[in-house]
Short mmCIF file of C-alpha atoms in Angstrom, two decimals:
data_model
loop_
_atom_site.label_atom_id
_atom_site.label_comp_id
_atom_site.label_asym_id
_atom_site.label_seq_id
_atom_site.Cartn_x
_atom_site.Cartn_y
_atom_site.Cartn_z
CA MET A 1 -105.20 6.16 -119.48
CA PRO A 2 -105.34 3.05 -117.33
CA ASP A 3 -103.58 3.10 -114.04
CA PRO A 4 -100.15 1.48 -114.27
CA ALA A 5 -100.83 -0.28 -111.00
CA THR A 6 -103.67 -2.23 -112.66
CA LEU A 7 -101.58 -3.39 -115.62
CA GLY A 8 -99.66 -6.63 -115.63
CA LYS A 9 -99.20 -9.98 -117.29
CA CYS A 10 -102.42 -11.39 -115.81
CA ASN A 11 -105.68 -10.83 -117.71
CA PHE A 12 -107.69 -9.52 -114.74
CA THR A 13 -107.52 -6.16 -113.06
CA ARG A 14 -105.41 -5.88 -109.95
CA GLY A 15 -106.50 -3.65 -107.08
CA ARG A 16 -104.32 -0.99 -105.64
CA SER A 17 -103.15 -1.45 -102.06
CA PRO A 18 -104.65 1.11 -99.62
CA PRO A 19 -102.46 4.08 -98.87
CA PRO A 20 -100.68 4.06 -95.50
CA GLN A 21 -102.56 5.85 -92.72
CA PRO A 22 -101.00 8.28 -90.28
CA PRO A 23 -99.81 6.72 -86.98
CA LEU A 24 -102.17 8.83 -84.86
CA LEU A 25 -105.21 7.74 -86.87
CA CYS A 26 -104.23 4.07 -86.54
CA ARG A 27 -103.89 4.40 -82.78
CA TRP A 28 -107.23 6.17 -82.50
CA LYS A 29 -109.05 3.47 -84.49
CA LYS A 30 -107.38 0.71 -82.48
CA LYS A 31 -108.33 2.40 -79.23
CA ARG A 32 -111.96 2.74 -80.36
CA ARG A 33 -112.11 -0.95 -81.24
CA GLU A 34 -110.72 -1.90 -77.83
CA GLU A 35 -113.23 0.36 -76.06
CA LYS A 36 -116.10 -1.22 -77.98
CA LYS A 37 -114.90 -4.69 -77.02
CA LYS A 38 -114.61 -3.68 -73.35
CA LYS A 39 -118.11 -2.18 -73.33
CA LYS A 40 -119.52 -5.31 -74.93
CA LYS A 41 -117.77 -7.59 -72.44
CA LYS A 42 -118.89 -5.42 -69.53
CA LYS A 43 -122.47 -5.47 -70.76
CA MET A 44 -122.43 -9.24 -71.17
CA LYS A 45 -120.84 -9.68 -67.73
CA GLY A 46 -123.45 -7.41 -66.14
CA GLU A 47 -126.30 -9.31 -67.79
CA ARG A 48 -124.79 -12.61 -66.66
CA ARG A 49 -124.39 -11.30 -63.11
CA GLU A 50 -128.01 -10.14 -63.06
CA ARG A 51 -129.18 -13.54 -64.23
CA ASP A 52 -127.07 -15.29 -61.59
CA GLU A 53 -128.33 -12.98 -58.83
CA GLU A 54 -131.92 -13.56 -59.88
CA ALA A 55 -131.41 -17.33 -59.87
CA GLN A 56 -129.74 -17.21 -56.44
CA ARG A 57 -132.54 -15.02 -55.09
CA ARG A 58 -135.11 -17.56 -56.21
CA ILE A 59 -133.12 -20.44 -54.74
CA ARG A 60 -132.71 -18.69 -51.37
CA GLY A 61 -136.40 -17.92 -51.11
CA ARG A 62 -137.33 -21.45 -52.13
CA VAL A 63 -135.07 -22.93 -49.45
CA VAL A 64 -136.74 -20.90 -46.69
CA LEU A 65 -140.21 -21.72 -48.01
CA ASP A 66 -139.40 -25.43 -48.20
CA VAL A 67 -137.93 -25.57 -44.69
CA THR A 68 -140.90 -23.72 -43.15
CA LYS A 69 -143.53 -25.66 -45.07
CA GLY A 70 -146.50 -26.49 -42.84
CA LEU A 71 -145.67 -23.85 -40.19
CA THR A 72 -148.05 -20.97 -39.48
CA GLY A 73 -147.99 -18.23 -36.89
CA ARG A 74 -144.23 -18.53 -36.26
CA ASN A 75 -141.31 -16.13 -36.32
CA ILE A 76 -138.41 -17.09 -38.60
CA THR A 77 -134.91 -15.74 -37.95
CA CYS A 78 -132.33 -15.93 -40.75
CA ASP A 79 -129.11 -14.24 -41.82
CA ASN A 80 -128.45 -11.89 -44.71
CA PHE A 81 -128.03 -14.74 -47.21
CA PHE A 82 -131.79 -15.41 -47.16
CA THR A 83 -133.40 -12.16 -45.98
CA SER A 84 -135.26 -10.07 -48.58
CA TYR A 85 -138.36 -7.89 -48.62
CA GLU A 86 -140.07 -10.14 -51.17
CA LEU A 87 -139.55 -13.24 -49.01
CA ALA A 88 -140.79 -11.44 -45.89
CA GLN A 89 -144.01 -10.41 -47.65
CA ARG A 90 -144.63 -13.91 -49.01
CA LEU A 91 -144.19 -15.48 -45.58
CA LEU A 92 -146.46 -12.90 -43.99
CA LEU A 93 -149.28 -12.96 -46.55
CA GLU A 94 -149.28 -16.63 -47.57
CA ARG A 95 -148.42 -18.39 -44.28
CA ASN A 96 -148.88 -15.78 -41.55
CA ASN A 97 -145.22 -16.12 -40.53
CA THR A 98 -143.03 -13.19 -39.55
CA LEU A 99 -139.40 -12.74 -40.58
CA LEU A 100 -136.47 -11.26 -38.67
CA GLY A 101 -132.99 -11.10 -40.15
CA THR A 102 -130.04 -9.08 -41.28
CA ILE A 103 -130.14 -7.76 -44.84
CA ARG A 104 -127.38 -6.90 -47.28
CA LYS A 105 -126.64 -3.34 -48.32
CA ASN A 106 -127.10 -3.95 -52.06
CA LYS A 107 -130.83 -4.62 -51.81
CA PRO A 108 -132.84 -2.19 -53.97
CA GLU A 109 -135.60 -1.82 -51.38
CA LEU A 110 -133.33 -0.09 -48.85
CA PRO A 111 -133.69 3.72 -48.60
CA ASP A 112 -130.62 5.91 -48.98
CA ALA A 113 -131.14 7.49 -45.56
CA LEU A 114 -130.28 4.19 -43.85
CA LEU A 115 -127.17 3.66 -45.95
CA ALA A 116 -125.62 7.09 -45.41
CA LEU A 117 -122.95 7.04 -42.68
CA ARG A 118 -121.56 10.57 -42.87
CA GLY A 119 -122.21 12.56 -39.72
CA ARG A 120 -123.61 9.64 -37.70
CA ARG A 121 -122.45 8.88 -34.19
CA VAL A 122 -121.23 5.47 -33.13
CA LEU A 123 -123.90 3.31 -31.38
CA SER A 124 -126.67 5.35 -33.02
CA SER A 125 -129.71 3.89 -34.79
CA LYS A 126 -132.04 4.88 -37.63
CA PHE A 127 -135.45 3.38 -38.36
CA ALA A 128 -137.83 3.15 -41.32
CA PHE A 129 -141.39 1.80 -41.20
CA THR A 130 -144.15 0.66 -43.50
CA ARG A 131 -147.51 -0.77 -42.57
CA ASP A 132 -146.13 -4.24 -41.79
CA THR A 133 -142.32 -3.96 -42.08
CA ALA A 134 -139.56 -2.26 -40.09
CA LEU A 135 -135.97 -1.50 -41.12
CA VAL A 136 -133.19 -0.73 -38.62
CA SER A 137 -129.73 0.72 -39.24
CA TYR A 138 -127.35 0.39 -36.27
CA LEU A 139 -123.84 1.84 -36.35
CA ALA A 140 -121.93 -0.65 -34.20
CA LYS A 141 -118.51 0.81 -35.03
CA LYS A 142 -117.16 3.51 -37.25
CA ASN A 143 -118.14 2.75 -40.87
CA LYS A 144 -119.77 -0.53 -39.78
CA ASN A 145 -123.48 -0.39 -40.56
CA VAL A 146 -125.72 -3.27 -39.43
CA LEU A 147 -129.05 -3.49 -41.28
CA LEU A 148 -132.01 -5.58 -40.14
CA LEU A 149 -135.46 -6.21 -41.61
CA SER A 150 -138.36 -7.34 -39.45
CA THR A 151 -142.05 -8.02 -39.94
CA PHE A 152 -142.28 -9.14 -36.32
CA HIS A 153 -141.60 -5.70 -34.81
CA THR A 154 -144.26 -3.54 -36.43
CA ARG A 155 -144.83 -1.00 -33.67
CA THR A 156 -142.39 1.78 -32.96
CA ALA A 157 -142.16 0.88 -29.29
CA ASP A 158 -141.18 -2.70 -30.14
CA VAL A 159 -138.38 -1.60 -32.45
CA VAL A 160 -136.95 1.40 -30.65
CA GLY A 161 -137.43 0.15 -27.12
CA ARG A 162 -134.03 -0.37 -25.51
CA ARG A 163 -132.97 -1.98 -22.32
CA GLN A 164 -130.49 -0.32 -19.98
CA ARG A 165 -127.38 -1.16 -21.99
CA ALA A 166 -124.22 0.75 -22.71
CA ASP A 167 -124.27 -0.09 -26.43
CA ASN A 168 -127.84 1.26 -26.99
CA LYS A 169 -128.84 -1.70 -29.12
CA PRO A 170 -132.47 -1.65 -30.33
CA ALA A 171 -134.87 -4.41 -29.38
CA VAL A 172 -134.72 -5.81 -32.91
CA ILE A 173 -131.00 -6.55 -32.62
CA LEU A 174 -131.39 -7.99 -29.13
CA ASP A 175 -134.10 -10.38 -30.33
CA TYR A 176 -132.01 -11.36 -33.34
CA ASN A 177 -128.97 -12.11 -31.15
CA SER A 178 -131.05 -14.15 -28.71
CA ASN A 179 -132.35 -16.35 -31.53
CA LYS A 180 -129.18 -16.66 -33.61
CA GLY A 181 -126.92 -17.06 -30.58
CA GLY A 182 -127.87 -20.72 -30.34
CA VAL A 183 -126.77 -21.33 -33.93
CA ASP A 184 -123.43 -19.62 -33.38
CA ASN A 185 -122.88 -21.55 -30.15
CA LEU A 186 -123.68 -24.83 -31.90
CA ASP A 187 -121.13 -24.07 -34.63
CA LYS A 188 -118.50 -23.27 -32.00
CA VAL A 189 -119.19 -26.44 -29.99
CA VAL A 190 -119.30 -28.69 -33.06
CA ALA A 191 -115.96 -27.31 -34.28
CA THR A 192 -114.31 -28.58 -31.06
CA TYR A 193 -114.82 -32.27 -31.97
CA SER A 194 -115.58 -32.65 -35.66
CA CYS A 195 -115.35 -35.44 -38.22
CA ARG A 196 -114.95 -33.03 -41.14
CA ARG A 197 -112.23 -33.65 -43.69
CA MET A 198 -111.00 -31.60 -46.60
CA THR A 199 -113.12 -32.43 -49.63
CA ALA A 200 -114.14 -30.84 -52.91
CA ARG A 201 -117.54 -32.57 -53.00
CA TRP A 202 -120.36 -30.63 -51.39
CA PRO A 203 -122.54 -33.73 -50.63
CA LEU A 204 -119.73 -35.11 -48.48
CA ALA A 205 -119.38 -31.77 -46.67
CA VAL A 206 -123.12 -31.77 -45.94
CA PHE A 207 -122.87 -35.36 -44.69
CA HIS A 208 -120.02 -34.42 -42.33
CA ASN A 209 -122.09 -31.55 -40.93
CA ILE A 210 -125.06 -33.89 -40.41
CA LEU A 211 -122.84 -36.29 -38.45
CA ASP A 212 -121.44 -33.51 -36.26
CA VAL A 213 -124.83 -32.00 -35.42
CA SER A 214 -126.45 -35.41 -34.86
CA SER A 215 -123.70 -36.54 -32.50
CA TYR A 216 -123.99 -33.35 -30.45
CA ASN A 217 -127.79 -33.70 -30.28
CA ALA A 218 -127.35 -37.29 -29.09
CA PHE A 219 -124.91 -36.10 -26.41
CA VAL A 220 -127.40 -33.49 -25.16
CA ILE A 221 -130.21 -36.08 -24.96
CA TRP A 222 -127.94 -38.60 -23.21
CA ARG A 223 -126.84 -36.02 -20.66
CA GLU A 224 -130.44 -35.08 -19.89
CA LEU A 225 -131.48 -38.72 -19.46
CA ASN A 226 -128.40 -39.62 -17.38
CA PRO A 227 -127.49 -36.60 -15.24
CA ASP A 228 -125.27 -38.73 -12.95
CA TRP A 229 -123.08 -40.02 -15.80
CA LEU A 230 -119.37 -39.29 -15.18
CA PRO A 231 -119.81 -36.69 -12.45
CA GLY A 232 -117.00 -34.19 -12.13
CA LYS A 233 -115.48 -35.05 -15.53
CA ARG A 234 -114.72 -32.22 -17.94
CA ASN A 235 -114.28 -34.40 -21.04
CA LYS A 236 -117.73 -35.98 -21.09
CA ARG A 237 -118.36 -35.19 -24.74
CA ARG A 238 -115.08 -36.74 -25.82
CA VAL A 239 -115.79 -39.95 -23.90
CA PHE A 240 -119.33 -40.02 -25.28
CA LEU A 241 -118.12 -39.65 -28.88
CA GLU A 242 -115.56 -42.44 -28.40
CA GLN A 243 -118.17 -44.81 -26.99
CA LEU A 244 -120.67 -43.80 -29.67
CA GLY A 245 -118.19 -44.49 -32.46
CA LYS A 246 -117.28 -47.90 -31.05
CA ALA A 247 -120.94 -48.81 -30.61
CA LEU A 248 -121.67 -47.89 -34.23
CA VAL A 249 -118.69 -49.81 -35.61
CA ALA A 250 -118.93 -52.95 -33.44
CA PRO A 251 -121.88 -54.62 -35.30
CA LEU A 252 -120.15 -54.09 -38.64
CA ILE A 253 -116.90 -55.56 -37.31
CA GLU A 254 -118.69 -58.66 -36.08
CA ARG A 255 -120.30 -59.17 -39.49
CA ARG A 256 -117.00 -59.21 -41.37
CA THR A 257 -116.38 -62.46 -43.25
CA ARG A 258 -112.69 -61.76 -43.84
CA LEU A 259 -110.04 -60.59 -41.43
CA PRO A 260 -108.12 -57.47 -42.51
CA ARG A 261 -104.51 -57.86 -43.54
CA ALA A 262 -103.19 -55.31 -41.08
CA GLU A 263 -102.25 -56.96 -37.81
CA ALA A 264 -103.70 -54.20 -35.62
CA ALA A 265 -107.03 -54.18 -37.47
CA ALA A 266 -107.21 -57.98 -37.36
CA ALA A 267 -106.61 -57.92 -33.60
CA VAL A 268 -109.49 -55.45 -33.15
CA VAL A 269 -111.83 -57.67 -35.18
CA LYS A 270 -110.83 -60.75 -33.18
CA THR A 271 -111.36 -58.92 -29.88
CA HIS A 272 -114.86 -57.82 -30.86
CA ARG A 273 -115.79 -61.30 -32.04
CA LEU A 274 -114.52 -62.85 -28.84
CA ALA A 275 -116.49 -60.33 -26.80
CA ALA A 276 -119.59 -61.12 -28.84
CA GLY A 277 -119.06 -64.86 -28.32
CA GLY A 278 -118.58 -65.67 -31.99
CA GLY A 279 -114.92 -66.62 -32.04
CA GLY A 280 -111.97 -64.92 -33.65
CA GLY A 281 -112.91 -65.52 -37.28
CA GLY A 282 -110.87 -67.10 -40.04
CA GLY A 283 -108.24 -65.29 -42.00
CA GLY A 284 -109.33 -66.80 -45.33
CA GLY A 285 -112.78 -65.34 -45.14
CA GLY A 286 -114.59 -68.45 -46.48
CA CYS A 287 -118.19 -69.18 -45.50
CA SER A 288 -119.47 -72.44 -44.09
CA GLY A 289 -121.89 -74.72 -45.88
CA SER A 290 -124.88 -73.29 -44.02
CA GLY A 291 -124.02 -69.76 -45.11
CA GLY A 292 -122.64 -68.63 -41.74
CA VAL A 293 -119.29 -67.10 -41.03
CA THR A 294 -116.41 -69.49 -40.49
CA THR A 295 -115.07 -69.10 -36.97
CA THR A 296 -112.19 -70.56 -35.01
CA PRO A 297 -111.96 -71.52 -31.36
CA ALA A 298 -111.17 -68.83 -28.84
CA LEU A 299 -107.53 -67.87 -28.59
CA PRO A 300 -105.60 -68.92 -25.46
CA PRO A 301 -104.91 -66.25 -22.88
CA PRO A 302 -101.67 -64.30 -23.33
CA PRO A 303 -98.60 -65.84 -21.68
CA PRO A 304 -97.23 -64.36 -18.45
CA PRO A 305 -94.25 -62.00 -18.64
CA PRO A 306 -90.95 -63.72 -19.40
CA PRO A 307 -88.62 -64.61 -16.53
CA SER A 308 -85.14 -63.27 -16.10
CA SER A 309 -82.45 -64.24 -18.54
CA SER A 310 -80.76 -66.57 -16.04
CA ALA A 311 -83.94 -68.53 -15.31
CA ALA A 312 -84.76 -68.80 -18.98
CA ALA A 313 -81.26 -69.95 -19.77
CA ALA A 314 -81.54 -72.62 -17.07
CA THR A 315 -84.83 -73.83 -18.56
CA SER A 316 -83.65 -74.09 -22.14
CA THR A 317 -80.47 -73.29 -23.93
CA THR A 318 -81.56 -74.25 -27.46
CA PRO A 319 -80.72 -71.42 -29.87
CA VAL A 320 -83.52 -69.82 -31.85
CA ASN A 321 -83.07 -69.58 -35.59
CA PRO A 322 -83.81 -66.35 -37.48
CA PRO A 323 -86.66 -66.12 -40.04
CA LEU A 324 -86.32 -68.45 -43.01
CA PRO A 325 -85.23 -66.90 -46.31
CA ALA A 326 -87.72 -67.63 -49.09
CA SER A 327 -86.99 -68.57 -52.66
CA LYS A 328 -88.59 -65.39 -54.09
CA ARG A 329 -89.61 -61.97 -52.89
CA LYS A 330 -93.22 -61.23 -51.98
CA ARG A 331 -95.16 -58.44 -50.36
CA CYS A 332 -95.13 -58.33 -46.56
CA GLN A 333 -98.35 -59.86 -45.23
CA VAL A 334 -98.33 -57.70 -42.08
CA CYS A 335 -97.80 -54.23 -43.55
CA PRO A 336 -100.70 -52.43 -45.24
CA SER A 337 -100.94 -53.26 -48.91
CA LYS A 338 -100.42 -49.63 -49.96
CA LYS A 339 -96.85 -49.71 -48.57
CA ASP A 340 -95.96 -52.48 -51.06
CA CYS A 341 -93.00 -53.61 -48.95
CA LYS A 342 -91.24 -56.60 -50.57
CA THR A 343 -89.31 -59.16 -48.49
CA GLN A 344 -87.78 -62.64 -48.60
CA ASN A 345 -88.13 -63.43 -44.91
CA VAL A 346 -90.79 -65.92 -43.80
CA CYS A 347 -92.04 -66.42 -40.25
CA ARG A 348 -91.02 -69.80 -38.80
CA GLY A 349 -94.33 -70.21 -37.02
CA CYS A 350 -97.06 -69.29 -39.51
CA GLU A 351 -94.89 -69.11 -42.67
CA LYS A 352 -96.07 -65.60 -43.54
CA TYR A 353 -93.87 -63.19 -45.41
CA ILE A 354 -92.69 -60.51 -43.00
CA CYS A 355 -90.36 -57.55 -43.49
CA ARG A 356 -87.75 -56.37 -41.02
CA GLY A 357 -89.90 -53.44 -39.95
CA CYS A 358 -92.70 -55.75 -38.81
CA ALA A 359 -90.50 -58.44 -37.26
CA LEU A 360 -89.87 -58.41 -33.50
CA LEU A 361 -86.39 -59.06 -32.16
CA TYR A 362 -85.98 -61.30 -29.08
CA CYS A 363 -82.94 -62.61 -27.34
CA PRO A 364 -82.59 -66.43 -27.37
CA ALA A 365 -83.81 -66.76 -23.75
CA CYS A 366 -87.03 -64.80 -24.29
CA ALA A 367 -87.67 -66.42 -27.67
CA ASN A 368 -87.33 -69.93 -26.21
CA TYR A 369 -89.65 -68.97 -23.35
CA PHE A 370 -92.35 -67.69 -25.69
CA CYS A 371 -92.05 -70.75 -27.92
CA SER A 372 -92.39 -73.12 -24.97
CA SER A 373 -95.36 -71.12 -23.61
CA SER A 374 -97.17 -71.24 -26.94
CA GLU A 375 -96.58 -74.99 -27.21
CA ARG A 376 -98.02 -75.54 -23.73
CA GLY A 377 -101.03 -73.36 -24.59
CA SER A 378 -101.69 -75.22 -27.84
CA VAL A 379 -101.52 -78.58 -26.05
#
């Protein structure tokens, strides 16, 4: 007899739906599927991490080899980001250079005896030696293990030998601190006056660091060549950086063909051009027929301070009109363009659009005095 479930109006055989499974069996199968997925993800993540670590290890070793290219018979001190047993052996065998540096705890070449901290006293040390390499484990604080690798200290006396110190630091750590102390001090000094800005681009961060280190090196050289410069001053580096920045910017300011729109920046450009003897420069920025920069005659000296209100009133009593209202609104020609400040007021002297924030308020006496002084200077 055919199964009633397979009979119907259609001419093909219909399959029977699977019978419902018990709830416990469904949960067990679902749990097994989830465990398989987790194991697969963990395996893939571990393989990816191993590949990344191998690539980073190669990059770190290549950086040290590139920086020390052409050097032989030297000792190289580095931190735990670069130090590895493989790199130390390559430097020693290929270039006759020794390596001294801290090493991370996850390196496979480290013995378990140096990593164990149970039962060790604070300020105690453990050592491990091969024919050309030494490993040191120093317990600086409780549960704080400092590991160092050195191919420079090959003899036991060189590694274990201590000076009369209360912290019982081995000679390896003392030599490491003496070499790396200069780097830490440079980082601390550079952080005092730095040109770094927040950025997400690593080339710009490297460029900022180059500027900071170069400026400090220039300050050290300048101080050695001029020992009598600013005697008794405690802000020598700040003054040096200010003068260095102005000296670097001044040639570029003098080469500008167009005055900036901001009044303060334009005044700085005019001052530098006057000091260089090239005139104040034109606001339009056009070039002359010979290809040179269009310049204007030197500005007259600033007027003397205004007299008292009574004297000014006796000199002239003509009222001063406010700025002229324009027919349409335009952007203020004194404010920075990013402010986008619209105004209808126009200056009566130069006919520039100027907003209320940039306009200066004078009483009639002072305004008449300044107007008369400017007329006398122009004549």
